[in-house]
């Protein structure tokens, strides 16, 4: 049996949507793609310093699937990357114990919190023998206002006994309470994805300020 239908079923359990099963793996194409129109939902990506984009190909509630060039596929729940395909390591599924803190990012300001998630990983060769399930990731999440006071940066400092520590950041527009930009871990030994999310925005992708990168939580 091909392993990708199995992975689709695992993603189904994480995203609670049967639309995963309508997708044919892999999604990618090596052909050049035209720049998307302004009215098309896209993720603007930076991978290893190279810009690109991924088009939305499926949507159900907060869950969306995006397809980019060269086989890249990204599943998101809101602003959170919950699954991938076409990268050196495949993020099969992501499950939060107490909900994803990024779903209510403004509430994190002045209220640092701990977050626990479980991830499933696979290798690009699609060999089910190399799949790893139930890997625990513990994160400390805190937010700081940006100097322009129009937004805040939420930082996740994460550790796991299964791979090296990593750090995510999310830029939040205070006026709308939505994430406009992020840089997220998508698997061990894989460069993070930096993304500009769809929606109104006036902020250009950049790293968080030095203050936001500090490991110390925001003072009460």
PDB file of C-alpha atoms in Angstrom:
ATOM      1  CA  UNK A   1       0.000   0.000   0.000  1.00  0.00           C
ATOM      2  CA  UNK A   2       1.277   3.497  -0.809  1.00  0.00           C
ATOM      3  CA  UNK A   3       2.102   5.354   2.451  1.00  0.00           C
ATOM      4  CA  UNK A   4       0.745   8.746   1.391  1.00  0.00           C
ATOM      5  CA  UNK A   5      -2.916   7.763   1.808  1.00  0.00           C
ATOM      6  CA  UNK A   6      -1.939   6.728   5.338  1.00  0.00           C
ATOM      7  CA  UNK A   7      -0.383  10.127   5.911  1.00  0.00           C
ATOM      8  CA  UNK A   8      -3.535  11.757   4.569  1.00  0.00           C
ATOM      9  CA  UNK A   9      -5.552   9.841   7.137  1.00  0.00           C
ATOM     10  CA  UNK A  10      -3.233  11.013   9.888  1.00  0.00           C
ATOM     11  CA  UNK A  11      -3.621  14.582   8.730  1.00  0.00           C
ATOM     12  CA  UNK A  12      -7.349  14.010   8.750  1.00  0.00           C
ATOM     13  CA  UNK A  13      -7.213  13.136  12.438  1.00  0.00           C
ATOM     14  CA  UNK A  14      -5.264  16.324  13.144  1.00  0.00           C
ATOM     15  CA  UNK A  15      -7.341  18.690  11.024  1.00  0.00           C
ATOM     16  CA  UNK A  16     -10.755  17.040  11.385  1.00  0.00           C
ATOM     17  CA  UNK A  17     -11.653  17.519   7.735  1.00  0.00           C
ATOM     18  CA  UNK A  18     -12.340  14.884   5.069  1.00  0.00           C
ATOM     19  CA  UNK A  19     -11.089  17.180   2.317  1.00  0.00           C
ATOM     20  CA  UNK A  20      -7.574  15.842   2.912  1.00  0.00           C
ATOM     21  CA  UNK A  21      -8.622  12.617   1.242  1.00  0.00           C
ATOM     22  CA  UNK A  22      -9.552  14.388  -2.002  1.00  0.00           C
ATOM     23  CA  UNK A  23      -5.956  15.477  -2.589  1.00  0.00           C
ATOM     24  CA  UNK A  24      -3.526  13.506  -4.696  1.00  0.00           C
ATOM     25  CA  UNK A  25       0.064  13.296  -3.440  1.00  0.00           C
ATOM     26  CA  UNK A  26       2.447  14.739  -4.447  1.00  0.00           C
ATOM     27  CA  UNK A  27       1.002  18.139  -5.334  1.00  0.00           C
ATOM     28  CA  UNK A  28       4.054  19.828  -6.813  1.00  0.00           C
ATOM     29  CA  UNK A  29       5.078  20.896 -10.236  1.00  0.00           C
ATOM     30  CA  UNK A  30       8.482  21.820 -11.624  1.00  0.00           C
ATOM     31  CA  UNK A  31       6.959  24.149 -14.199  1.00  0.00           C
ATOM     32  CA  UNK A  32       7.209  27.883 -13.772  1.00  0.00           C
ATOM     33  CA  UNK A  33       4.087  29.445 -12.306  1.00  0.00           C
ATOM     34  CA  UNK A  34       2.683  32.863 -13.058  1.00  0.00           C
ATOM     35  CA  UNK A  35       2.619  35.416 -10.286  1.00  0.00           C
ATOM     36  CA  UNK A  36      -0.753  35.133  -8.503  1.00  0.00           C
ATOM     37  CA  UNK A  37      -3.353  37.853  -8.894  1.00  0.00           C
ATOM     38  CA  UNK A  38      -4.082  40.249  -6.048  1.00  0.00           C
ATOM     39  CA  UNK A  39      -7.441  38.559  -5.411  1.00  0.00           C
ATOM     40  CA  UNK A  40      -5.904  35.074  -5.038  1.00  0.00           C
ATOM     41  CA  UNK A  41      -5.096  33.855  -1.518  1.00  0.00           C
ATOM     42  CA  UNK A  42      -1.385  33.049  -1.322  1.00  0.00           C
ATOM     43  CA  UNK A  43       1.314  32.560   1.265  1.00  0.00           C
ATOM     44  CA  UNK A  44       4.384  34.626   0.466  1.00  0.00           C
ATOM     45  CA  UNK A  45       7.335  32.437   1.447  1.00  0.00           C
ATOM     46  CA  UNK A  46      11.032  32.747   2.099  1.00  0.00           C
ATOM     47  CA  UNK A  47      12.864  29.414   2.126  1.00  0.00           C
ATOM     48  CA  UNK A  48      16.617  29.428   2.787  1.00  0.00           C
ATOM     49  CA  UNK A  49      16.679  33.061   1.677  1.00  0.00           C
ATOM     50  CA  UNK A  50      14.769  32.407  -1.562  1.00  0.00           C
ATOM     51  CA  UNK A  51      11.386  34.109  -2.069  1.00  0.00           C
ATOM     52  CA  UNK A  52       8.382  32.286  -3.450  1.00  0.00           C
ATOM     53  CA  UNK A  53       4.701  31.703  -2.887  1.00  0.00           C
ATOM     54  CA  UNK A  54       2.142  28.958  -2.352  1.00  0.00           C
ATOM     55  CA  UNK A  55      -1.405  29.123  -3.719  1.00  0.00           C
ATOM     56  CA  UNK A  56      -4.437  28.072  -1.708  1.00  0.00           C
ATOM     57  CA  UNK A  57      -5.887  24.862  -3.123  1.00  0.00           C
ATOM     58  CA  UNK A  58      -8.334  23.857  -0.397  1.00  0.00           C
ATOM     59  CA  UNK A  59     -10.168  25.461   2.521  1.00  0.00           C
ATOM     60  CA  UNK A  60     -12.460  24.349   5.317  1.00  0.00           C
ATOM     61  CA  UNK A  61     -12.958  26.729   8.229  1.00  0.00           C
ATOM     62  CA  UNK A  62      -9.547  27.738   9.547  1.00  0.00           C
ATOM     63  CA  UNK A  63      -7.847  24.814   7.811  1.00  0.00           C
ATOM     64  CA  UNK A  64      -6.224  25.511   4.474  1.00  0.00           C
ATOM     65  CA  UNK A  65      -3.881  23.724   2.104  1.00  0.00           C
ATOM     66  CA  UNK A  66      -1.344  25.624   0.006  1.00  0.00           C
ATOM     67  CA  UNK A  67       0.682  24.363  -2.937  1.00  0.00           C
ATOM     68  CA  UNK A  68       3.948  25.888  -4.078  1.00  0.00           C
ATOM     69  CA  UNK A  69       6.594  25.043  -6.622  1.00  0.00           C
ATOM     70  CA  UNK A  70       8.696  21.870  -6.596  1.00  0.00           C
ATOM     71  CA  UNK A  71       6.295  19.772  -4.585  1.00  0.00           C
ATOM     72  CA  UNK A  72       5.950  22.031  -1.560  1.00  0.00           C
ATOM     73  CA  UNK A  73       2.615  21.653   0.242  1.00  0.00           C
ATOM     74  CA  UNK A  74       1.675  23.426   3.472  1.00  0.00           C
ATOM     75  CA  UNK A  75      -1.327  22.760   5.694  1.00  0.00           C
ATOM     76  CA  UNK A  76      -2.303  25.562   8.067  1.00  0.00           C
ATOM     77  CA  UNK A  77      -4.797  26.022  10.875  1.00  0.00           C
ATOM     78  CA  UNK A  78      -5.165  29.772  11.078  1.00  0.00           C
ATOM     79  CA  UNK A  79      -1.587  31.048  10.938  1.00  0.00           C
ATOM     80  CA  UNK A  80      -0.096  27.817  12.302  1.00  0.00           C
ATOM     81  CA  UNK A  81       1.664  25.357   9.991  1.00  0.00           C
ATOM     82  CA  UNK A  82       0.285  21.941  10.933  1.00  0.00           C
ATOM     83  CA  UNK A  83       1.560  19.769   8.080  1.00  0.00           C
ATOM     84  CA  UNK A  84       3.927  19.792   5.103  1.00  0.00           C
ATOM     85  CA  UNK A  85       5.017  17.757   2.103  1.00  0.00           C
ATOM     86  CA  UNK A  86       7.946  18.232  -0.241  1.00  0.00           C
ATOM     87  CA  UNK A  87      10.500  19.255   2.418  1.00  0.00           C
ATOM     88  CA  UNK A  88      13.546  17.347   3.748  1.00  0.00           C
ATOM     89  CA  UNK A  89      11.391  16.187   6.656  1.00  0.00           C
ATOM     90  CA  UNK A  90       7.615  15.845   6.405  1.00  0.00           C
ATOM     91  CA  UNK A  91       5.474  17.280   9.194  1.00  0.00           C
ATOM     92  CA  UNK A  92       2.591  14.824   9.126  1.00  0.00           C
ATOM     93  CA  UNK A  93       0.402  16.192  11.935  1.00  0.00           C
ATOM     94  CA  UNK A  94       0.356  18.654  14.837  1.00  0.00           C
ATOM     95  CA  UNK A  95      -1.879  18.350  17.916  1.00  0.00           C
ATOM     96  CA  UNK A  96      -2.072  20.803  20.838  1.00  0.00           C
ATOM     97  CA  UNK A  97      -3.013  19.645  24.328  1.00  0.00           C
ATOM     98  CA  UNK A  98      -4.758  22.873  25.384  1.00  0.00           C
ATOM     99  CA  UNK A  99      -5.319  24.675  22.106  1.00  0.00           C
ATOM    100  CA  UNK A 100      -2.916  26.656  19.988  1.00  0.00           C
ATOM    101  CA  UNK A 101      -1.973  29.925  21.757  1.00  0.00           C
ATOM    102  CA  UNK A 102      -1.570  31.625  18.367  1.00  0.00           C
ATOM    103  CA  UNK A 103      -5.333  31.377  17.845  1.00  0.00           C
ATOM    104  CA  UNK A 104      -5.669  34.233  20.401  1.00  0.00           C
ATOM    105  CA  UNK A 105      -2.316  35.983  20.075  1.00  0.00           C
ATOM    106  CA  UNK A 106      -3.171  39.326  21.684  1.00  0.00           C
ATOM    107  CA  UNK A 107      -4.026  37.516  24.933  1.00  0.00           C
ATOM    108  CA  UNK A 108      -0.380  36.451  25.240  1.00  0.00           C
ATOM    109  CA  UNK A 109       0.837  40.012  25.794  1.00  0.00           C
ATOM    110  CA  UNK A 110       1.809  40.301  29.452  1.00  0.00           C
ATOM    111  CA  UNK A 111       0.662  36.733  30.009  1.00  0.00           C
ATOM    112  CA  UNK A 112       3.465  34.301  29.082  1.00  0.00           C
ATOM    113  CA  UNK A 113       2.324  30.721  28.973  1.00  0.00           C
ATOM    114  CA  UNK A 114       3.549  27.200  28.423  1.00  0.00           C
ATOM    115  CA  UNK A 115       2.300  25.185  25.488  1.00  0.00           C
ATOM    116  CA  UNK A 116       2.581  21.473  24.742  1.00  0.00           C
ATOM    117  CA  UNK A 117       2.066  19.882  21.361  1.00  0.00           C
ATOM    118  CA  UNK A 118       2.608  16.477  19.788  1.00  0.00           C
ATOM    119  CA  UNK A 119       3.918  16.107  16.233  1.00  0.00           C
ATOM    120  CA  UNK A 120       4.252  13.211  13.806  1.00  0.00           C
ATOM    121  CA  UNK A 121       7.107  13.171  11.293  1.00  0.00           C
ATOM    122  CA  UNK A 122       7.989  11.230   8.145  1.00  0.00           C
ATOM    123  CA  UNK A 123      10.856  11.144   5.663  1.00  0.00           C
ATOM    124  CA  UNK A 124      10.638  12.262   2.020  1.00  0.00           C
ATOM    125  CA  UNK A 125      11.034   8.682   0.773  1.00  0.00           C
ATOM    126  CA  UNK A 126       7.501   8.010   2.094  1.00  0.00           C
ATOM    127  CA  UNK A 127       8.650   4.865   3.878  1.00  0.00           C
ATOM    128  CA  UNK A 128       6.197   4.139   6.717  1.00  0.00           C
ATOM    129  CA  UNK A 129       8.999   2.375   8.607  1.00  0.00           C
ATOM    130  CA  UNK A 130      10.689   5.771   9.073  1.00  0.00           C
ATOM    131  CA  UNK A 131       7.622   7.567  10.415  1.00  0.00           C
ATOM    132  CA  UNK A 132       7.832   8.862  14.000  1.00  0.00           C
ATOM    133  CA  UNK A 133       4.666   9.420  15.974  1.00  0.00           C
ATOM    134  CA  UNK A 134       3.808  11.236  19.193  1.00  0.00           C
ATOM    135  CA  UNK A 135       6.918  13.426  19.520  1.00  0.00           C
ATOM    136  CA  UNK A 136       6.359  15.894  22.360  1.00  0.00           C
ATOM    137  CA  UNK A 137       7.303  19.570  21.946  1.00  0.00           C
ATOM    138  CA  UNK A 138       7.258  21.895  24.982  1.00  0.00           C
ATOM    139  CA  UNK A 139       7.214  25.660  24.348  1.00  0.00           C
ATOM    140  CA  UNK A 140       7.360  28.871  26.346  1.00  0.00           C
ATOM    141  CA  UNK A 141       5.267  31.525  24.593  1.00  0.00           C
ATOM    142  CA  UNK A 142       5.439  35.265  25.246  1.00  0.00           C
ATOM    143  CA  UNK A 143       4.706  38.499  23.395  1.00  0.00           C
ATOM    144  CA  UNK A 144       6.174  41.997  23.235  1.00  0.00           C
ATOM    145  CA  UNK A 145       4.952  45.152  21.568  1.00  0.00           C
ATOM    146  CA  UNK A 146       6.910  46.369  18.578  1.00  0.00           C
ATOM    147  CA  UNK A 147       8.408  49.886  18.829  1.00  0.00           C
ATOM    148  CA  UNK A 148       5.808  51.283  16.407  1.00  0.00           C
ATOM    149  CA  UNK A 149       3.053  50.001  18.782  1.00  0.00           C
ATOM    150  CA  UNK A 150       1.007  48.928  15.771  1.00  0.00           C
ATOM    151  CA  UNK A 151       1.895  45.299  16.291  1.00  0.00           C
ATOM    152  CA  UNK A 152       3.401  42.785  18.648  1.00  0.00           C
ATOM    153  CA  UNK A 153       5.764  39.875  18.201  1.00  0.00           C
ATOM    154  CA  UNK A 154       4.892  36.544  19.772  1.00  0.00           C
ATOM    155  CA  UNK A 155       7.879  34.271  20.315  1.00  0.00           C
ATOM    156  CA  UNK A 156       7.803  30.538  20.998  1.00  0.00           C
ATOM    157  CA  UNK A 157      10.932  28.997  22.480  1.00  0.00           C
ATOM    158  CA  UNK A 158      10.569  25.239  22.073  1.00  0.00           C
ATOM    159  CA  UNK A 159      12.409  22.117  23.168  1.00  0.00           C
ATOM    160  CA  UNK A 160      11.977  18.401  22.586  1.00  0.00           C
ATOM    161  CA  UNK A 161      13.958  15.316  23.607  1.00  0.00           C
ATOM    162  CA  UNK A 162      13.775  14.212  19.963  1.00  0.00           C
ATOM    163  CA  UNK A 163      15.487  17.129  18.173  1.00  0.00           C
ATOM    164  CA  UNK A 164      17.299  20.402  18.702  1.00  0.00           C
ATOM    165  CA  UNK A 165      15.583  23.422  20.292  1.00  0.00           C
ATOM    166  CA  UNK A 166      13.942  25.889  17.926  1.00  0.00           C
ATOM    167  CA  UNK A 167      12.217  29.242  17.977  1.00  0.00           C
ATOM    168  CA  UNK A 168       9.117  30.480  16.150  1.00  0.00           C
ATOM    169  CA  UNK A 169       7.914  34.041  15.881  1.00  0.00           C
ATOM    170  CA  UNK A 170       4.613  35.573  14.794  1.00  0.00           C
ATOM    171  CA  UNK A 171       3.929  39.241  14.037  1.00  0.00           C
ATOM    172  CA  UNK A 172       0.439  40.275  15.139  1.00  0.00           C
ATOM    173  CA  UNK A 173      -1.451  43.330  13.885  1.00  0.00           C
ATOM    174  CA  UNK A 174      -2.918  44.857  17.032  1.00  0.00           C
ATOM    175  CA  UNK A 175      -5.781  46.534  15.176  1.00  0.00           C
ATOM    176  CA  UNK A 176      -7.156  43.261  13.808  1.00  0.00           C
ATOM    177  CA  UNK A 177      -5.607  40.736  16.208  1.00  0.00           C
ATOM    178  CA  UNK A 178      -4.423  38.648  13.269  1.00  0.00           C
ATOM    179  CA  UNK A 179      -1.022  37.214  12.404  1.00  0.00           C
ATOM    180  CA  UNK A 180       0.394  38.904   9.319  1.00  0.00           C
ATOM    181  CA  UNK A 181       3.883  37.366   9.255  1.00  0.00           C
ATOM    182  CA  UNK A 182       5.616  34.415  10.848  1.00  0.00           C
ATOM    183  CA  UNK A 183       8.679  32.220  10.842  1.00  0.00           C
ATOM    184  CA  UNK A 184       7.933  28.621  11.830  1.00  0.00           C
ATOM    185  CA  UNK A 185       9.708  25.345  12.464  1.00  0.00           C
ATOM    186  CA  UNK A 186       8.586  22.690   9.978  1.00  0.00           C
ATOM    187  CA  UNK A 187      10.729  19.739  11.038  1.00  0.00           C
ATOM    188  CA  UNK A 188      14.201  18.828  12.311  1.00  0.00           C
ATOM    189  CA  UNK A 189      17.186  19.619  10.096  1.00  0.00           C
ATOM    190  CA  UNK A 190      14.882  21.648   7.843  1.00  0.00           C
ATOM    191  CA  UNK A 191      15.161  25.431   7.359  1.00  0.00           C
ATOM    192  CA  UNK A 192      12.201  27.275   8.897  1.00  0.00           C
ATOM    193  CA  UNK A 193       9.519  28.778   6.692  1.00  0.00           C
ATOM    194  CA  UNK A 194       9.119  32.549   6.798  1.00  0.00           C
ATOM    195  CA  UNK A 195       5.662  33.553   5.628  1.00  0.00           C
ATOM    196  CA  UNK A 196       3.573  36.613   4.873  1.00  0.00           C
ATOM    197  CA  UNK A 197      -0.008  35.516   5.463  1.00  0.00           C
ATOM    198  CA  UNK A 198      -2.949  36.662   3.311  1.00  0.00           C
ATOM    199  CA  UNK A 199      -4.921  39.710   4.349  1.00  0.00           C
ATOM    200  CA  UNK A 200      -4.527  43.471   4.710  1.00  0.00           C
ATOM    201  CA  UNK A 201      -0.995  44.376   5.721  1.00  0.00           C
ATOM    202  CA  UNK A 202       1.471  47.214   5.726  1.00  0.00           C
ATOM    203  CA  UNK A 203       4.322  45.371   7.410  1.00  0.00           C
ATOM    204  CA  UNK A 204       7.202  43.828   5.470  1.00  0.00           C
ATOM    205  CA  UNK A 205       8.748  40.525   6.555  1.00  0.00           C
ATOM    206  CA  UNK A 206      11.588  41.060   9.025  1.00  0.00           C
ATOM    207  CA  UNK A 207      12.957  39.304  12.111  1.00  0.00           C
ATOM    208  CA  UNK A 208      11.569  40.294  15.507  1.00  0.00           C
ATOM    209  CA  UNK A 209      13.311  43.031  17.477  1.00  0.00           C
ATOM    210  CA  UNK A 210      16.150  42.129  19.836  1.00  0.00           C
ATOM    211  CA  UNK A 211      13.815  42.645  22.761  1.00  0.00           C
ATOM    212  CA  UNK A 212      11.292  40.208  21.356  1.00  0.00           C
ATOM    213  CA  UNK A 213      13.983  37.594  20.824  1.00  0.00           C
ATOM    214  CA  UNK A 214      14.947  37.619  24.486  1.00  0.00           C
ATOM    215  CA  UNK A 215      14.196  34.438  26.404  1.00  0.00           C
ATOM    216  CA  UNK A 216      12.941  36.466  29.362  1.00  0.00           C
ATOM    217  CA  UNK A 217       9.147  36.872  29.535  1.00  0.00           C
ATOM    218  CA  UNK A 218       7.597  40.319  29.325  1.00  0.00           C
ATOM    219  CA  UNK A 219       7.414  42.011  32.740  1.00  0.00           C
ATOM    220  CA  UNK A 220       4.027  42.050  34.387  1.00  0.00           C
TER     221      UNK A 220
END
